[in-house]
N, CA and C of each residue as an Amber inpcrd file, in Angstrom:
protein
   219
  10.8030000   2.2780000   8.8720000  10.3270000   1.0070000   9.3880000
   9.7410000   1.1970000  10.7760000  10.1540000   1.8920000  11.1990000
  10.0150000   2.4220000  13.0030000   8.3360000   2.9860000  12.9310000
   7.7520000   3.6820000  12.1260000   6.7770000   4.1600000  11.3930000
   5.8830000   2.8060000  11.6110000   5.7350000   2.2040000  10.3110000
   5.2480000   1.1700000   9.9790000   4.8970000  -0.0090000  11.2530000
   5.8870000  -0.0610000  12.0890000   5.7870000  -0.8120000  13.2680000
   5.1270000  -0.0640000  14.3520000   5.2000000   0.9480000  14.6550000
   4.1750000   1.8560000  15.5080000   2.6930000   1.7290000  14.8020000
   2.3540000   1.8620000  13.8430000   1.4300000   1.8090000  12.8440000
   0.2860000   0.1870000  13.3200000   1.0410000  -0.7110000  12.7950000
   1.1090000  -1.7470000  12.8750000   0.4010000  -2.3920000  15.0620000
   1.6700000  -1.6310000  15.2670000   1.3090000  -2.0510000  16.5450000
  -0.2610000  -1.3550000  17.1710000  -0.4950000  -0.4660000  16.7670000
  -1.6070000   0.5210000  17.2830000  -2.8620000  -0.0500000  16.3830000
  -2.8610000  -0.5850000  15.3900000  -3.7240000  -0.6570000  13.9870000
  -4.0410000  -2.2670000  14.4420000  -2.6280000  -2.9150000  14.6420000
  -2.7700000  -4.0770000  14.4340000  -3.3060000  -4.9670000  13.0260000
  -4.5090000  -5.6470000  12.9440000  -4.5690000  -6.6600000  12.1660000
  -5.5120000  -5.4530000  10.8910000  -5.2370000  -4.2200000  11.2080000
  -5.8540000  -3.5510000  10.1050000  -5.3670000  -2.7220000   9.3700000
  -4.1630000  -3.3770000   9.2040000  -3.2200000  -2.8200000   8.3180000
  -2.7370000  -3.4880000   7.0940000  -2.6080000  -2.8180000   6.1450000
  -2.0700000  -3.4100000   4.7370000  -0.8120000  -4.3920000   4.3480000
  -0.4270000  -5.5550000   4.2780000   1.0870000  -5.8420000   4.5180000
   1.9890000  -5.4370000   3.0330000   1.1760000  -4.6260000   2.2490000
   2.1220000  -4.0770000   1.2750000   2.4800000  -2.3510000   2.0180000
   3.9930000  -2.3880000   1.8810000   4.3050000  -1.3330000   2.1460000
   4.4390000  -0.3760000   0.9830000   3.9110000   0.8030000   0.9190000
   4.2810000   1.4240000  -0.7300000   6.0980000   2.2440000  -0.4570000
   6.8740000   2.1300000  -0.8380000   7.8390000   3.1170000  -0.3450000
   8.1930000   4.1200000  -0.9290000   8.8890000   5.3960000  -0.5840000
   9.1300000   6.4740000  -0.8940000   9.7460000   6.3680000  -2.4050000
   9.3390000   6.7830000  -3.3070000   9.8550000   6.5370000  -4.8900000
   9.9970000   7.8970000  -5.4630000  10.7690000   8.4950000  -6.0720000
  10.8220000   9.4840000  -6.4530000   9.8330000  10.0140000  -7.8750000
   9.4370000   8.8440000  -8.7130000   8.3870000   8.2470000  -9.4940000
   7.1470000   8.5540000  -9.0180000   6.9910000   8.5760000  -7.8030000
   5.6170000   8.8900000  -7.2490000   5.5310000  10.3930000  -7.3650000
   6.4430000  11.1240000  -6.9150000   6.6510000  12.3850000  -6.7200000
   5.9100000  13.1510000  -8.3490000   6.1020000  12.3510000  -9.2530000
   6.0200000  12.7020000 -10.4480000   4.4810000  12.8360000 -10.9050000
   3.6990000  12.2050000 -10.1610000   2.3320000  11.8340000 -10.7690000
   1.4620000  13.4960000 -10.4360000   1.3190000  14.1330000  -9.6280000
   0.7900000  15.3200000  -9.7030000   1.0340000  15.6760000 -11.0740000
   2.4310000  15.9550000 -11.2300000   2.5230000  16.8350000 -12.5750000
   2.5420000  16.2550000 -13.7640000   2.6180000  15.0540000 -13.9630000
   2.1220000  13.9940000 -15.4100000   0.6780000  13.8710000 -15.5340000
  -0.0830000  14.2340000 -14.2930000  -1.4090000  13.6460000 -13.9000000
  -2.2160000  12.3630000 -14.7270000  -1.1980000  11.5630000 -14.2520000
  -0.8900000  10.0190000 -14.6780000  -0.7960000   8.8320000 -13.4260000
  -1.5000000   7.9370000 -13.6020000  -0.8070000   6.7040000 -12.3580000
   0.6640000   6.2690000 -12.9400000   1.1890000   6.4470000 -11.7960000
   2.6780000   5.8630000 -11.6480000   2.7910000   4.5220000 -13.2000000
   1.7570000   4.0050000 -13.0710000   1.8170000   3.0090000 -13.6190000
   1.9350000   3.1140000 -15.0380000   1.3310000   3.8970000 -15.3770000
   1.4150000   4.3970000 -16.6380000   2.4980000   4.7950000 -17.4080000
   3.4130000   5.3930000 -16.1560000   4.6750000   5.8880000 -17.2370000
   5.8010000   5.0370000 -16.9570000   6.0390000   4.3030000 -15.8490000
   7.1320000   3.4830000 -15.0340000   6.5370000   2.7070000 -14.5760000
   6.0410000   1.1820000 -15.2140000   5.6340000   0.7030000 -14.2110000
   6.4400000  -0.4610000 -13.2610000   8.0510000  -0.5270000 -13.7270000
   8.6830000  -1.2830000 -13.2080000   9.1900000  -0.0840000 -11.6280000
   9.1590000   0.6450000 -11.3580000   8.9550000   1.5730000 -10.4390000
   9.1850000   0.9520000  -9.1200000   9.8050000   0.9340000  -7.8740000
   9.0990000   0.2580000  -6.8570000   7.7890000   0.9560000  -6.3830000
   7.7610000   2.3310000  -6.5060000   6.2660000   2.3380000  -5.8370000
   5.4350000   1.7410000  -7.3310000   5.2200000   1.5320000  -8.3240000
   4.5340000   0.9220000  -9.4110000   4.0790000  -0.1970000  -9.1970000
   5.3640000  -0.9070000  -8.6280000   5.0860000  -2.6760000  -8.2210000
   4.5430000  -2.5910000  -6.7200000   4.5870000  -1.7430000  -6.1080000
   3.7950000  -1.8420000  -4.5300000   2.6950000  -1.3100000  -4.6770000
   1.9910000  -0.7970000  -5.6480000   0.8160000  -0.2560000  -5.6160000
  -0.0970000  -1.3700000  -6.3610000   0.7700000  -2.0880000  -7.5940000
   0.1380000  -3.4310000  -8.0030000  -0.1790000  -4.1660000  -6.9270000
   0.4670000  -4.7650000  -6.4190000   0.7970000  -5.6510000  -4.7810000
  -0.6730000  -5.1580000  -4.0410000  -0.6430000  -3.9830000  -3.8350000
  -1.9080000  -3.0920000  -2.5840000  -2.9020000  -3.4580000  -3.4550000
  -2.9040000  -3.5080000  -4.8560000  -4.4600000  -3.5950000  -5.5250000
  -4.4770000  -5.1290000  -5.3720000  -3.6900000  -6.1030000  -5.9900000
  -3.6080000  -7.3940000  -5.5830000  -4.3150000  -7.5730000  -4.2270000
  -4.0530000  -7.1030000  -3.1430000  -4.3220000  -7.4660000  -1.6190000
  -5.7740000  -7.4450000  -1.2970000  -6.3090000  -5.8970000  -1.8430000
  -7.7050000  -5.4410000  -1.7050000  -8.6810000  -6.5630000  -2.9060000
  -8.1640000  -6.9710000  -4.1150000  -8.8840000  -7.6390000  -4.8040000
  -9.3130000  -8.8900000  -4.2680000  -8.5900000  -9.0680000  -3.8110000
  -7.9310000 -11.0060000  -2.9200000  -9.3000000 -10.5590000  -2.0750000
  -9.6000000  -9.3110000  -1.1440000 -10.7480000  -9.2570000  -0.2040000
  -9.7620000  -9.3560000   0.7260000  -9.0710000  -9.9350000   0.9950000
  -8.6600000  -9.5540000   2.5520000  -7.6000000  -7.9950000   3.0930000
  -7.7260000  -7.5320000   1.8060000  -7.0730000  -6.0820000   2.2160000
  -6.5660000  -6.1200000   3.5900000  -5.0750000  -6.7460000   3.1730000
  -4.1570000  -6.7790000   4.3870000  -4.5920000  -7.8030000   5.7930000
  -5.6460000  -8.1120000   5.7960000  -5.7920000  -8.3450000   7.4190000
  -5.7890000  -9.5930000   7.4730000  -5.1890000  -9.7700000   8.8590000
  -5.1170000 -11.2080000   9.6370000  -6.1690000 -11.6740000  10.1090000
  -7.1920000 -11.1900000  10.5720000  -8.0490000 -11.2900000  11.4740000
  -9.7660000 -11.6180000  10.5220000 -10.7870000 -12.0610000  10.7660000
 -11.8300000 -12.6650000   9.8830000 -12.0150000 -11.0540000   9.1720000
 -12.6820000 -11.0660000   7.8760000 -12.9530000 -10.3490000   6.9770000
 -14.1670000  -9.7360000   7.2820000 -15.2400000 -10.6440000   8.6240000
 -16.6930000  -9.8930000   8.2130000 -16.9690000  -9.0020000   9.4130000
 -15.5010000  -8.2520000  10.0370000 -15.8700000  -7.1160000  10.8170000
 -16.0550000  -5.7860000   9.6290000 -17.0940000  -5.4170000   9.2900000
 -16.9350000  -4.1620000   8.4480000 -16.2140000  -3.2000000   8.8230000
 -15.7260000  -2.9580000  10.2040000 -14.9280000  -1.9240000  10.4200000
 -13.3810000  -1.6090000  10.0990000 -13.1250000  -2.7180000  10.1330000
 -11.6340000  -3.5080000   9.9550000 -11.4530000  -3.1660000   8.3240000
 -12.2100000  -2.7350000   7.6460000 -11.8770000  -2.2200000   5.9630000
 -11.9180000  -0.8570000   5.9210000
């Protein structure tokens, strides 16, 4: 969390508010060469990576701040 809040603080409003977290499921996808999703998708990283695609679809990919700085994506 200490991470994420340094992150956050330095990044500010250009940061994602889905956190993906450490899943051992993830670890797996190199060698299935599969999305998480595919084999587990009740997973927490499965459901936080839904969430991150959710966010970016929505268009505001994470941010607080207006959408039409192009840099801010």
């Amino acid at each position: 969390i200490r991470v994420v809040q340094e992150v956050r603080q330095y990044l500010k409003d250009r940061v994602f508010r889905t956190i993906v977290p450490r899943d051992p499921r993830l670890a797996e996808v190199p060698y299935r060469q599969a999305p998480v999703i595919a084999f587990d998708i009740q997973s927490p990283g499965s459901k936080a990576y839904i969430q991150l695609a959710r966010e970016v679809l929505r268009g505001d990919a994470g941010l607080k701040g207006k959408s039409d700085d192009s840099t801010a994506r």
